[in-house]
Structures are given as structure tokens and as C-alpha cells.
Amino acid sequence: MQNAAPDQERPEPPIADPRLIVGLDVPTIAEAETRVEQIGDEAVFFKIGYQLAFAGGLSLARDLKASGRKVFLDMKLLDIDNTVAKGVESILAMGVDMLTLHAYPKAMRAAVEAARGSDLCLLGVTVLTSMDAADLQEAGYACSPDELVLRRAEQARSCGMGGIVCAATEAAAVRRVVGPGMAVVTPGIRPAGADHGDQKRVMTPADALSAGASHLVVARPIVAAEDPAAAARKIRMEMQPA
């Protein structure tokens, strides 16, 4: 993708449902660009995570923004306060729309202060959707996934975060905690009848939105499909009842 020239008017974004975020969980920039082209106007919002970020995805994020699309940078930041703040400041310069960090109160407060006055939506990651009660116990947590999710959701609200990342199965409970004003972003979305892969807490698109999710992150069911545009369209159709 070519960066838009500074004096050129930014093109209008494709007509698509901005609640659908396509996860570009692919190993190379070339493959990501191909998927974006294949998806076409079926999606306007794209997620870039570790795999692609470390393969040049930060430049791709800038290119996507220059093309009129929206970008969710899934970095799950967690470090000392100053490092988190400086990282957020650098990310602000990229102009992305969403950024994740682990929902630890000190990290969230540092990020909120660094992003103050900007349009960046900071998202607190509660409990990864690949983890269940046994995984938390192994990691040293005495509480259940549901308990930890709600505690971190309350802390994120208190810290002034823009939203929460949680499993769709927890969206209704999280929505009750954070109220109507925060984003509730749910990975682990699978179309009806799809394989769950390594996700342990999943839900269909319509059910997730009905439960209180504001955005749905869908990766493999779209980017690994033979026809990514058709797969994205099918998910959009499943979202319509909500």
C-alpha cells in the first residue's frame, strides 16, 4: 500500500459496519494487504496484533489510516508507568483508533493520562479468551475468570478507560458494570457452526451484540476463508438481528 500524499484529500472509508473488526492475524505484510484487498468494502476496521506488528505491521497501520480505514492496535501494553505513557505517546502519533493494554490499574492510569485530549480509545484487556479457570489457577489467581473480568472492568471504568476487551460470554455482565458509554470489544466470535479453535469462551455475532458488545473481533473465520469477502459478509448478515 502507498502512503497518501500530505496534500491529497483522504478518501472516504468503505461502506461497512464499523462494529466488525477484522483481525489481520497473518505472518506477512503482503498477505495482510492481500486480505484487505480481498475483503474490499465488506470491512472498514482492522486489528493488528503482535504477529503482524513485528513483521512491519506498524507501517501498515499508517497505510490503512491513510486509505480511510480504522485501525485497532492490539499491543496489550504492560510495563512501568513511564514506559506505558511513553509508548502511548508514540502510538498517538500514528493516529490509530484503538489500543489495548492489560487492565492493571497503574498501567491504565498512566495510559489515560498520556492519551488525555486525544481520540484514541484505550481498551483494558481483562482475561484472555483462551484462558479458563484452570489456566487462571495455574497462573496464581484464586478467583474465577468471571470474577476477575468484572473486577478489572470496574477498575478500567474508574481509571477513565475508553473500553474493555472481554469474552463475548461476559459482555452482558461487563456492560452492567461499565454502563452504556464505554466500548465492549469481544474477540472469540465464531459464526454459527464454525470451529472454536483455541478459543474457550466464544459466541455468535448476533448473540454477542445482543449481550452488550459494541465491537466484534473476527480473525480466522475471515482471513483464513477461501473467500474472505464472502466470510465477512456472512458475519455482517449474522450481526443484523442485533
Short mmCIF file of C-alpha atoms in Angstrom, two decimals:
data_model
loop_
_atom_site.label_atom_id
_atom_site.label_comp_id
_atom_site.label_asym_id
_atom_site.label_seq_id
_atom_site.Cartn_x
_atom_site.Cartn_y
_atom_site.Cartn_z
CA MET A 1 0.00 0.00 0.00
CA GLN A 2 1.23 3.52 -0.79
CA ASN A 3 1.01 6.31 1.76
CA ALA A 4 -1.35 9.11 0.71
CA ALA A 5 0.42 12.34 -0.17
CA PRO A 6 0.04 15.02 2.55
CA ASP A 7 -1.78 17.43 0.21
CA GLN A 8 -4.23 14.82 -1.07
CA GLU A 9 -7.70 14.63 0.42
CA ARG A 10 -8.14 11.44 2.42
CA PRO A 11 -10.58 9.12 0.62
CA GLU A 12 -13.92 8.23 2.07
CA PRO A 13 -13.82 4.93 4.01
CA PRO A 14 -15.58 1.91 2.53
CA ILE A 15 -19.24 1.47 3.43
CA ALA A 16 -19.16 -1.24 6.08
CA ASP A 17 -20.32 -1.96 9.60
CA PRO A 18 -17.69 -0.37 11.91
CA ARG A 19 -18.70 -2.76 14.68
CA LEU A 20 -16.90 -5.55 12.82
CA ILE A 21 -13.12 -5.56 13.36
CA VAL A 22 -11.18 -7.96 11.15
CA GLY A 23 -8.10 -9.38 12.84
CA LEU A 24 -5.19 -9.41 10.38
CA ASP A 25 -3.59 -12.39 12.12
CA VAL A 26 -1.28 -13.28 9.24
CA PRO A 27 2.54 -13.55 9.10
CA THR A 28 3.46 -11.03 6.40
CA ILE A 29 2.55 -7.56 5.18
CA ALA A 30 1.99 -8.93 1.67
CA GLU A 31 -0.59 -11.40 2.98
CA ALA A 32 -2.28 -8.73 5.10
CA GLU A 33 -2.52 -6.35 2.14
CA THR A 34 -3.95 -9.17 0.02
CA ARG A 35 -6.61 -9.91 2.67
CA VAL A 36 -7.55 -6.23 2.92
CA GLU A 37 -7.94 -6.05 -0.85
CA GLN A 38 -9.94 -9.29 -0.96
CA ILE A 39 -12.27 -8.09 1.79
CA GLY A 40 -12.84 -4.81 -0.03
CA ASP A 41 -15.84 -2.83 1.18
CA GLU A 42 -17.02 -5.60 3.49
CA ALA A 43 -14.95 -4.21 6.40
CA VAL A 44 -13.53 -0.85 7.41
CA PHE A 45 -11.90 -1.72 10.74
CA PHE A 46 -8.77 -3.88 11.04
CA LYS A 47 -6.81 -5.22 14.01
CA ILE A 48 -3.03 -5.51 14.01
CA GLY A 49 -1.52 -7.68 16.74
CA TYR A 50 1.91 -8.98 17.69
CA GLN A 51 2.40 -11.32 14.75
CA LEU A 52 1.91 -8.67 12.10
CA ALA A 53 3.28 -5.75 14.11
CA PHE A 54 6.67 -7.43 14.38
CA ALA A 55 6.66 -8.10 10.63
CA GLY A 56 6.18 -4.45 9.64
CA GLY A 57 2.58 -4.01 10.69
CA LEU A 58 3.10 -0.59 12.25
CA SER A 59 3.80 0.85 8.81
CA LEU A 60 0.75 -0.98 7.52
CA ALA A 61 -1.32 0.66 10.27
CA ARG A 62 -0.32 4.06 8.93
CA ASP A 63 -1.17 2.99 5.38
CA LEU A 64 -4.59 1.72 6.44
CA LYS A 65 -5.33 5.02 8.15
CA ALA A 66 -4.18 6.92 5.06
CA SER A 67 -6.63 4.88 2.99
CA GLY A 68 -9.54 5.95 5.20
CA ARG A 69 -9.82 2.79 7.27
CA LYS A 70 -9.82 2.35 11.04
CA VAL A 71 -7.10 0.55 13.00
CA PHE A 72 -7.14 -1.34 16.28
CA LEU A 73 -3.58 -1.81 17.53
CA ASP A 74 -3.64 -4.85 19.81
CA MET A 75 -0.38 -4.46 21.74
CA LYS A 76 -1.61 -5.34 25.26
CA LEU A 77 0.83 -2.93 26.87
CA LEU A 78 2.02 -3.60 30.43
CA ASP A 79 5.11 -2.07 31.99
CA ILE A 80 6.16 0.57 34.49
CA ASP A 81 4.10 3.76 34.36
CA ASN A 82 6.62 5.89 32.46
CA THR A 83 7.22 3.24 29.80
CA VAL A 84 3.49 2.77 29.24
CA ALA A 85 2.96 6.53 28.98
CA LYS A 86 5.81 7.00 26.50
CA GLY A 87 4.55 4.08 24.42
CA VAL A 88 1.07 5.60 24.28
CA GLU A 89 2.52 8.97 23.25
CA SER A 90 4.33 7.34 20.32
CA ILE A 91 1.20 5.44 19.31
CA LEU A 92 -0.85 8.65 19.38
CA ALA A 93 1.36 9.99 16.58
CA MET A 94 0.27 7.06 14.39
CA GLY A 95 -3.37 8.12 14.53
CA VAL A 96 -4.79 4.68 15.27
CA ASP A 97 -8.31 4.35 16.70
CA MET A 98 -7.98 1.71 19.43
CA LEU A 99 -5.13 0.42 21.60
CA THR A 100 -5.09 -2.38 24.15
CA LEU A 101 -3.25 -2.68 27.44
CA HIS A 102 -3.61 -5.19 30.23
CA ALA A 103 -6.13 -3.89 32.73
CA TYR A 104 -3.77 -3.30 35.65
CA PRO A 105 -4.78 -0.07 37.42
CA LYS A 106 -1.35 1.63 37.44
CA ALA A 107 -0.80 0.93 33.74
CA MET A 108 -4.31 2.13 32.87
CA ARG A 109 -3.92 5.37 34.81
CA ALA A 110 -0.61 6.09 33.08
CA ALA A 111 -2.10 5.40 29.65
CA VAL A 112 -5.20 7.52 30.27
CA GLU A 113 -3.10 10.48 31.34
CA ALA A 114 -0.83 10.12 28.29
CA ALA A 115 -3.82 9.94 25.91
CA ARG A 116 -5.80 12.75 27.54
CA GLY A 117 -7.36 15.08 24.97
CA SER A 118 -6.95 12.64 22.08
CA ASP A 119 -9.46 10.47 20.21
CA LEU A 120 -7.57 7.25 20.98
CA CYS A 121 -9.84 4.66 22.59
CA LEU A 122 -7.86 2.80 25.25
CA LEU A 123 -9.09 -0.73 25.89
CA GLY A 124 -8.38 -2.72 29.03
CA VAL A 125 -7.82 -6.44 28.42
CA THR A 126 -9.48 -8.34 31.27
CA VAL A 127 -8.89 -12.09 30.88
CA LEU A 128 -7.67 -13.59 27.60
CA THR A 129 -10.37 -15.59 25.83
CA SER A 130 -8.04 -18.60 25.59
CA MET A 131 -7.95 -18.87 29.40
CA ASP A 132 -10.36 -20.72 31.67
CA ALA A 133 -10.49 -21.28 35.45
CA ALA A 134 -7.74 -23.91 35.38
CA ASP A 135 -5.45 -21.56 33.47
CA LEU A 136 -6.00 -18.76 35.99
CA GLN A 137 -5.36 -21.12 38.88
CA GLU A 138 -2.11 -22.23 37.26
CA ALA A 139 -1.11 -18.55 36.91
CA GLY A 140 -1.67 -17.95 40.62
CA TYR A 141 -5.13 -16.38 40.64
CA ALA A 142 -7.59 -17.60 43.26
CA CYS A 143 -10.69 -16.12 41.57
CA SER A 144 -12.71 -17.34 38.62
CA PRO A 145 -12.46 -15.75 35.15
CA ASP A 146 -15.85 -14.09 35.66
CA GLU A 147 -14.80 -12.54 38.96
CA LEU A 148 -11.51 -11.23 37.57
CA VAL A 149 -13.17 -9.83 34.45
CA LEU A 150 -15.68 -7.83 36.48
CA ARG A 151 -13.07 -6.55 38.91
CA ARG A 152 -10.90 -5.32 36.06
CA ALA A 153 -13.89 -3.83 34.24
CA GLU A 154 -14.73 -1.77 37.33
CA GLN A 155 -11.09 -0.67 37.65
CA ALA A 156 -10.99 0.30 33.96
CA ARG A 157 -14.13 2.40 34.37
CA SER A 158 -12.69 4.10 37.44
CA CYS A 159 -9.44 4.85 35.62
CA GLY A 160 -11.24 6.55 32.73
CA MET A 161 -10.52 3.96 30.05
CA GLY A 162 -12.42 4.04 26.78
CA GLY A 163 -13.46 0.41 26.83
CA ILE A 164 -12.95 -3.20 27.78
CA VAL A 165 -11.84 -6.32 25.93
CA CYS A 166 -13.58 -9.42 27.24
CA ALA A 167 -15.08 -12.68 26.04
CA ALA A 168 -18.49 -12.27 24.44
CA THR A 169 -19.90 -14.60 27.10
CA GLU A 170 -19.00 -11.92 29.67
CA ALA A 171 -20.29 -8.92 27.66
CA ALA A 172 -23.64 -8.62 29.44
CA ALA A 173 -22.10 -8.63 32.90
CA VAL A 174 -19.35 -6.21 31.83
CA ARG A 175 -21.90 -3.87 30.25
CA ARG A 176 -23.77 -3.71 33.55
CA VAL A 177 -20.53 -2.67 35.27
CA VAL A 178 -19.23 -0.10 32.77
CA GLY A 179 -22.54 1.37 31.63
CA PRO A 180 -23.53 2.46 28.13
CA GLY A 181 -20.68 4.87 27.41
CA MET A 182 -17.70 2.51 27.17
CA ALA A 183 -16.76 0.21 24.30
CA VAL A 184 -17.05 -3.53 24.96
CA VAL A 185 -14.86 -5.29 22.40
CA THR A 186 -15.23 -9.05 22.15
CA PRO A 187 -12.85 -11.47 20.44
CA GLY A 188 -13.65 -15.16 20.30
CA ILE A 189 -16.50 -14.54 17.84
CA ARG A 190 -17.40 -17.51 15.68
CA PRO A 191 -20.17 -17.73 13.05
CA ALA A 192 -22.85 -20.31 13.72
CA GLY A 193 -21.40 -23.79 13.18
CA ALA A 194 -17.75 -22.66 12.97
CA ASP A 195 -14.85 -24.43 14.72
CA HIS A 196 -13.82 -22.79 18.02
CA GLY A 197 -10.05 -23.29 17.50
CA ASP A 198 -8.13 -22.41 20.67
CA GLN A 199 -10.83 -20.08 21.99
CA LYS A 200 -12.55 -21.43 25.11
CA ARG A 201 -15.23 -18.76 25.60
CA VAL A 202 -16.97 -17.98 22.30
CA MET A 203 -20.30 -16.65 21.00
CA THR A 204 -22.01 -15.97 17.67
CA PRO A 205 -22.04 -12.40 16.27
CA ALA A 206 -25.73 -11.69 16.90
CA ASP A 207 -25.64 -13.09 20.42
CA ALA A 208 -22.54 -11.08 21.32
CA LEU A 209 -24.10 -7.80 20.17
CA SER A 210 -27.36 -8.60 21.94
CA ALA A 211 -25.40 -9.28 25.11
CA GLY A 212 -23.86 -5.80 25.11
CA ALA A 213 -20.78 -5.94 22.87
CA SER A 214 -20.10 -2.79 20.86
CA HIS A 215 -17.44 -4.29 18.56
CA LEU A 216 -16.69 -7.83 17.39
CA VAL A 217 -13.17 -9.01 16.57
CA VAL A 218 -13.12 -11.78 13.97
CA ALA A 219 -9.85 -13.12 12.58
CA ARG A 220 -9.51 -16.71 11.38
CA PRO A 221 -13.11 -17.16 10.17
CA ILE A 222 -12.45 -14.29 7.73
CA VAL A 223 -8.73 -14.16 6.93
CA ALA A 224 -8.39 -17.95 6.64
CA ALA A 225 -11.52 -18.30 4.49
CA GLU A 226 -11.31 -19.23 0.82
CA ASP A 227 -13.35 -16.09 0.07
CA PRO A 228 -12.64 -13.50 2.81
CA ALA A 229 -15.18 -11.01 1.43
CA ALA A 230 -17.95 -13.60 1.49
CA ALA A 231 -16.97 -14.66 5.02
CA ALA A 232 -17.06 -11.05 6.22
CA ARG A 233 -20.41 -10.53 4.50
CA LYS A 234 -21.84 -13.63 6.21
CA ILE A 235 -20.78 -12.31 9.60
CA ARG A 236 -22.28 -8.90 8.83
CA MET A 237 -25.54 -10.64 7.97
CA GLU A 238 -25.44 -12.52 11.27
CA MET A 239 -24.94 -9.18 13.05
CA GLN A 240 -28.07 -7.63 11.59
CA PRO A 241 -30.66 -9.14 14.01
CA ALA A 242 -28.80 -7.33 16.82
#
